[in-house]
Amino acid sequence: MQYNVVFKNNSKNNMNFCLFQKNPDLEKYEALSLAWLVKSCAPDANLEMKWEVDYGCSWSRDGALGDVAKYRTWQTKTIDPSNSNVVTLSYNHKVNDFYFGPLRPSSESGKGTLHIIQDGSVPAGLATVGVSMAGIPAIALKAQPNFTYKFTPHPKYWAVFGDFTPGDVIDLEELTNVCEIEFKAGESSMYVELNSDNTWSEPKPLG
């Protein structure tokens, strides 16, 4: 299913509009939100962001979670919550690199969850794993040995404007003007305006 958000820039500034995600199931793991969809918009202009809800996982070895300001993907895998929903991250010490194993379905009852397993070969503090949507990383988590991230994907979407590029780590404590974009049941298209005083209007569904 395709979703989209239409933004109207009523400010006097050329703005980078950014959508980022939160997932309640991942907050207990100290997950970091990333700048997910980013587009520039001129004053008095509209822009549209659209995406398919296709999930994936990735890894990055640019440093431990919290030590880097940007998430850079080294390998990605599409993962299906309803079928092949388990993937294992391993580390090959001979070549000094990480890799994902083959996808497989969960042996547990009930579908709709994602399982990112990190086996005992994964060193602590060297890499991060990411959860992506539409092929773009949205959430980052620390990679650690003998640990599994298990969660049900039900993302919350938020909008912000500023000097963002895709993959930037979002410092939620520093944000002062964000707007939640909530898609209620049956809704897939939303409209929101950035006002002339740089506040947000109330998001509304589009036809």
CSV table of C-alpha atoms in Angstrom, one decimal:
chain,number,residue,atom,x,y,z
A,1,MET,CA,0.0,0.0,0.0
A,2,GLN,CA,1.3,3.4,-0.9
A,3,TYR,CA,1.2,6.3,1.5
A,4,ASN,CA,1.9,10.0,0.9
A,5,VAL,CA,2.2,13.4,2.6
A,6,VAL,CA,1.8,16.7,0.9
A,7,PHE,CA,3.5,19.7,2.5
A,8,LYS,CA,2.8,23.4,1.9
A,9,ASN,CA,5.6,25.8,2.8
A,10,ASN,CA,4.0,29.1,3.9
A,11,SER,CA,7.2,30.3,5.5
A,12,LYS,CA,9.6,32.8,3.9
A,13,ASN,CA,12.5,30.3,3.9
A,14,ASN,CA,13.7,27.5,1.6
A,15,MET,CA,13.2,24.5,3.9
A,16,ASN,CA,14.4,20.9,4.1
A,17,PHE,CA,11.3,18.9,5.2
A,18,CYS,CA,12.1,15.7,6.9
A,19,LEU,CA,9.9,12.7,7.8
A,20,PHE,CA,11.2,10.4,10.6
A,21,GLN,CA,9.8,7.4,12.4
A,22,LYS,CA,9.4,6.1,15.9
A,23,ASN,CA,8.4,2.5,16.8
A,24,PRO,CA,7.0,2.0,20.3
A,25,ASP,CA,8.3,-1.6,20.4
A,26,LEU,CA,11.9,-0.4,19.8
A,27,GLU,CA,12.0,2.4,22.4
A,28,LYS,CA,13.0,0.0,25.1
A,29,TYR,CA,16.1,-0.8,23.1
A,30,GLU,CA,17.3,2.8,23.0
A,31,ALA,CA,16.7,3.0,19.3
A,32,LEU,CA,17.6,6.1,17.4
A,33,SER,CA,15.4,7.7,14.8
A,34,LEU,CA,17.0,8.7,11.5
A,35,ALA,CA,16.2,11.3,9.0
A,36,TRP,CA,14.2,9.1,6.6
A,37,LEU,CA,12.6,11.0,3.8
A,38,VAL,CA,14.1,14.5,3.1
A,39,LYS,CA,13.1,17.0,0.4
A,40,SER,CA,13.7,20.7,-0.1
A,41,CYS,CA,10.8,23.1,-0.6
A,42,ALA,CA,10.8,26.7,-1.7
A,43,PRO,CA,8.6,29.3,-0.1
A,44,ASP,CA,4.9,29.3,-1.1
A,45,ALA,CA,5.4,25.9,-2.8
A,46,ASN,CA,4.2,22.3,-2.2
A,47,LEU,CA,6.1,19.1,-2.1
A,48,GLU,CA,5.0,15.5,-1.9
A,49,MET,CA,6.6,12.5,-0.1
A,50,LYS,CA,5.3,9.1,-0.9
A,51,TRP,CA,6.4,5.5,-0.1
A,52,GLU,CA,5.4,1.9,0.0
A,53,VAL,CA,5.4,0.1,3.4
A,54,ASP,CA,8.1,-2.4,2.5
A,55,TYR,CA,10.4,-3.3,5.4
A,56,GLY,CA,14.0,-4.1,5.4
A,57,CYS,CA,17.1,-4.4,7.6
A,58,SER,CA,20.6,-3.2,7.2
A,59,TRP,CA,23.9,-2.9,9.0
A,60,SER,CA,26.6,-0.2,9.3
A,61,ARG,CA,30.1,-0.5,10.7
A,62,ASP,CA,30.9,3.2,11.0
A,63,GLY,CA,30.9,3.0,14.8
A,64,ALA,CA,28.9,2.3,17.9
A,65,LEU,CA,25.4,3.6,18.2
A,66,GLY,CA,25.6,7.2,19.6
A,67,ASP,CA,29.2,7.7,18.4
A,68,VAL,CA,28.2,8.7,14.8
A,69,ALA,CA,26.0,11.5,13.5
A,70,LYS,CA,25.0,9.7,10.3
A,71,TYR,CA,23.9,6.1,9.5
A,72,ARG,CA,25.6,4.7,6.4
A,73,THR,CA,24.2,1.4,5.0
A,74,TRP,CA,26.7,-1.3,4.1
A,75,GLN,CA,24.3,-4.1,3.4
A,76,THR,CA,20.5,-4.3,3.2
A,77,LYS,CA,17.9,-7.1,3.1
A,78,THR,CA,14.2,-6.9,2.4
A,79,ILE,CA,12.2,-8.6,5.2
A,80,ASP,CA,8.6,-9.6,5.2
A,81,PRO,CA,6.7,-9.6,8.6
A,82,SER,CA,4.2,-12.1,7.2
A,83,ASN,CA,6.6,-14.6,5.8
A,84,SER,CA,10.4,-14.5,5.8
A,85,ASN,CA,10.6,-12.5,8.9
A,86,VAL,CA,13.9,-13.7,10.6
A,87,VAL,CA,17.4,-12.7,9.6
A,88,THR,CA,20.7,-13.3,11.4
A,89,LEU,CA,23.7,-10.9,11.5
A,90,SER,CA,27.1,-12.5,11.8
A,91,TYR,CA,30.7,-11.4,11.8
A,92,ASN,CA,33.5,-13.1,9.8
A,93,HIS,CA,36.7,-12.5,11.7
A,94,LYS,CA,38.9,-13.7,8.9
A,95,VAL,CA,37.8,-10.9,6.5
A,96,ASN,CA,36.8,-8.5,9.3
A,97,ASP,CA,33.3,-7.9,8.0
A,98,PHE,CA,29.6,-8.4,8.9
A,99,TYR,CA,27.0,-10.2,6.8
A,100,PHE,CA,23.4,-11.2,6.9
A,101,GLY,CA,22.4,-14.9,6.6
A,102,PRO,CA,19.5,-16.2,4.5
A,103,LEU,CA,16.0,-15.1,5.5
A,104,ARG,CA,13.7,-17.6,7.1
A,105,PRO,CA,10.2,-17.7,8.6
A,106,SER,CA,9.8,-17.6,12.3
A,107,SER,CA,9.1,-20.9,14.1
A,108,GLU,CA,7.0,-19.1,16.6
A,109,SER,CA,3.2,-18.9,16.3
A,110,GLY,CA,1.8,-15.7,15.0
A,111,LYS,CA,3.0,-13.6,12.1
A,112,GLY,CA,3.6,-9.9,11.8
A,113,THR,CA,6.8,-9.6,13.8
A,114,LEU,CA,10.4,-9.0,12.6
A,115,HIS,CA,13.4,-10.7,14.2
A,116,ILE,CA,16.9,-9.4,13.8
A,117,ILE,CA,19.2,-11.9,15.4
A,118,GLN,CA,22.8,-11.1,16.2
A,119,ASP,CA,24.8,-14.2,16.9
A,120,GLY,CA,27.8,-14.8,19.2
A,121,SER,CA,30.3,-13.8,16.5
A,122,VAL,CA,29.1,-10.1,16.5
A,123,PRO,CA,31.5,-7.9,18.5
A,124,ALA,CA,30.1,-5.2,20.7
A,125,GLY,CA,30.5,-1.6,20.0
A,126,LEU,CA,31.6,-1.9,16.4
A,127,ALA,CA,28.4,-1.7,14.3
A,128,THR,CA,24.8,-0.8,14.2
A,129,VAL,CA,21.8,-2.5,12.7
A,130,GLY,CA,19.0,-0.6,11.0
A,131,VAL,CA,15.3,-1.0,10.2
A,132,SER,CA,14.3,0.5,6.9
A,133,MET,CA,11.1,1.3,5.0
A,134,ALA,CA,10.9,1.7,1.2
A,135,GLY,CA,14.6,0.8,1.1
A,136,ILE,CA,15.7,3.8,3.3
A,137,PRO,CA,17.0,3.3,6.9
A,138,ALA,CA,14.6,4.8,9.5
A,139,ILE,CA,15.7,3.4,12.8
A,140,ALA,CA,19.1,2.5,14.2
A,141,LEU,CA,20.0,0.0,17.0
A,142,LYS,CA,23.2,-1.1,18.5
A,143,ALA,CA,24.7,-4.4,17.3
A,144,GLN,CA,25.6,-6.7,20.1
A,145,PRO,CA,26.4,-10.4,20.5
A,146,ASN,CA,23.8,-13.0,21.3
A,147,PHE,CA,20.9,-10.6,21.1
A,148,THR,CA,17.6,-10.5,19.2
A,149,TYR,CA,15.5,-7.5,18.3
A,150,LYS,CA,12.0,-8.7,18.0
A,151,PHE,CA,9.2,-6.2,17.3
A,152,THR,CA,5.9,-5.6,15.5
A,153,PRO,CA,6.2,-2.9,12.9
A,154,HIS,CA,3.7,-0.1,13.6
A,155,PRO,CA,5.6,3.1,12.9
A,156,LYS,CA,4.7,6.5,14.0
A,157,TYR,CA,5.5,9.3,11.5
A,158,TRP,CA,6.8,12.7,12.5
A,159,ALA,CA,7.7,15.8,10.4
A,160,VAL,CA,10.3,18.4,11.1
A,161,PHE,CA,12.1,21.0,9.1
A,162,GLY,CA,15.7,22.1,9.2
A,163,ASP,CA,19.2,21.2,7.9
A,164,PHE,CA,18.7,17.4,7.5
A,165,THR,CA,20.1,14.9,5.1
A,166,PRO,CA,19.0,11.2,4.8
A,167,GLY,CA,20.5,9.0,7.5
A,168,ASP,CA,21.2,11.8,10.0
A,169,VAL,CA,20.7,10.8,13.6
A,170,ILE,CA,17.7,12.7,14.9
A,171,ASP,CA,18.3,14.2,18.4
A,172,LEU,CA,14.8,14.1,19.7
A,173,GLU,CA,15.6,16.1,22.8
A,174,GLU,CA,16.8,19.0,20.6
A,175,LEU,CA,13.7,19.2,18.5
A,176,THR,CA,11.3,21.9,19.5
A,177,ASN,CA,8.8,22.0,16.6
A,178,VAL,CA,7.7,18.6,15.3
A,179,CYS,CA,4.4,17.5,13.9
A,180,GLU,CA,3.0,14.0,14.2
A,181,ILE,CA,1.5,12.7,10.9
A,182,GLU,CA,-1.1,10.1,12.0
A,183,PHE,CA,-2.7,7.8,9.5
A,184,LYS,CA,-5.9,6.5,10.9
A,185,ALA,CA,-7.6,3.3,9.7
A,186,GLY,CA,-8.3,3.6,5.9
A,187,GLU,CA,-6.2,6.7,5.5
A,188,SER,CA,-3.1,6.8,3.2
A,189,SER,CA,-2.8,10.4,2.2
A,190,MET,CA,-2.3,13.5,4.4
A,191,TYR,CA,-1.8,17.2,4.0
A,192,VAL,CA,0.0,19.6,6.4
A,193,GLU,CA,1.2,23.2,6.2
A,194,LEU,CA,4.2,25.0,7.6
A,195,ASN,CA,2.8,28.3,8.7
A,196,SER,CA,4.4,31.7,8.2
A,197,ASP,CA,5.5,31.7,11.8
A,198,ASN,CA,7.2,28.3,11.4
A,199,THR,CA,4.5,26.4,13.3
A,200,TRP,CA,2.5,23.5,11.9
A,201,SER,CA,-1.1,23.3,10.9
A,202,GLU,CA,-3.2,20.4,12.0
A,203,PRO,CA,-2.6,17.5,9.5
A,204,LYS,CA,-5.7,16.6,7.5
A,205,PRO,CA,-6.5,13.6,5.3
A,206,LEU,CA,-6.6,14.2,1.6
A,207,GLY,CA,-9.7,13.0,-0.3
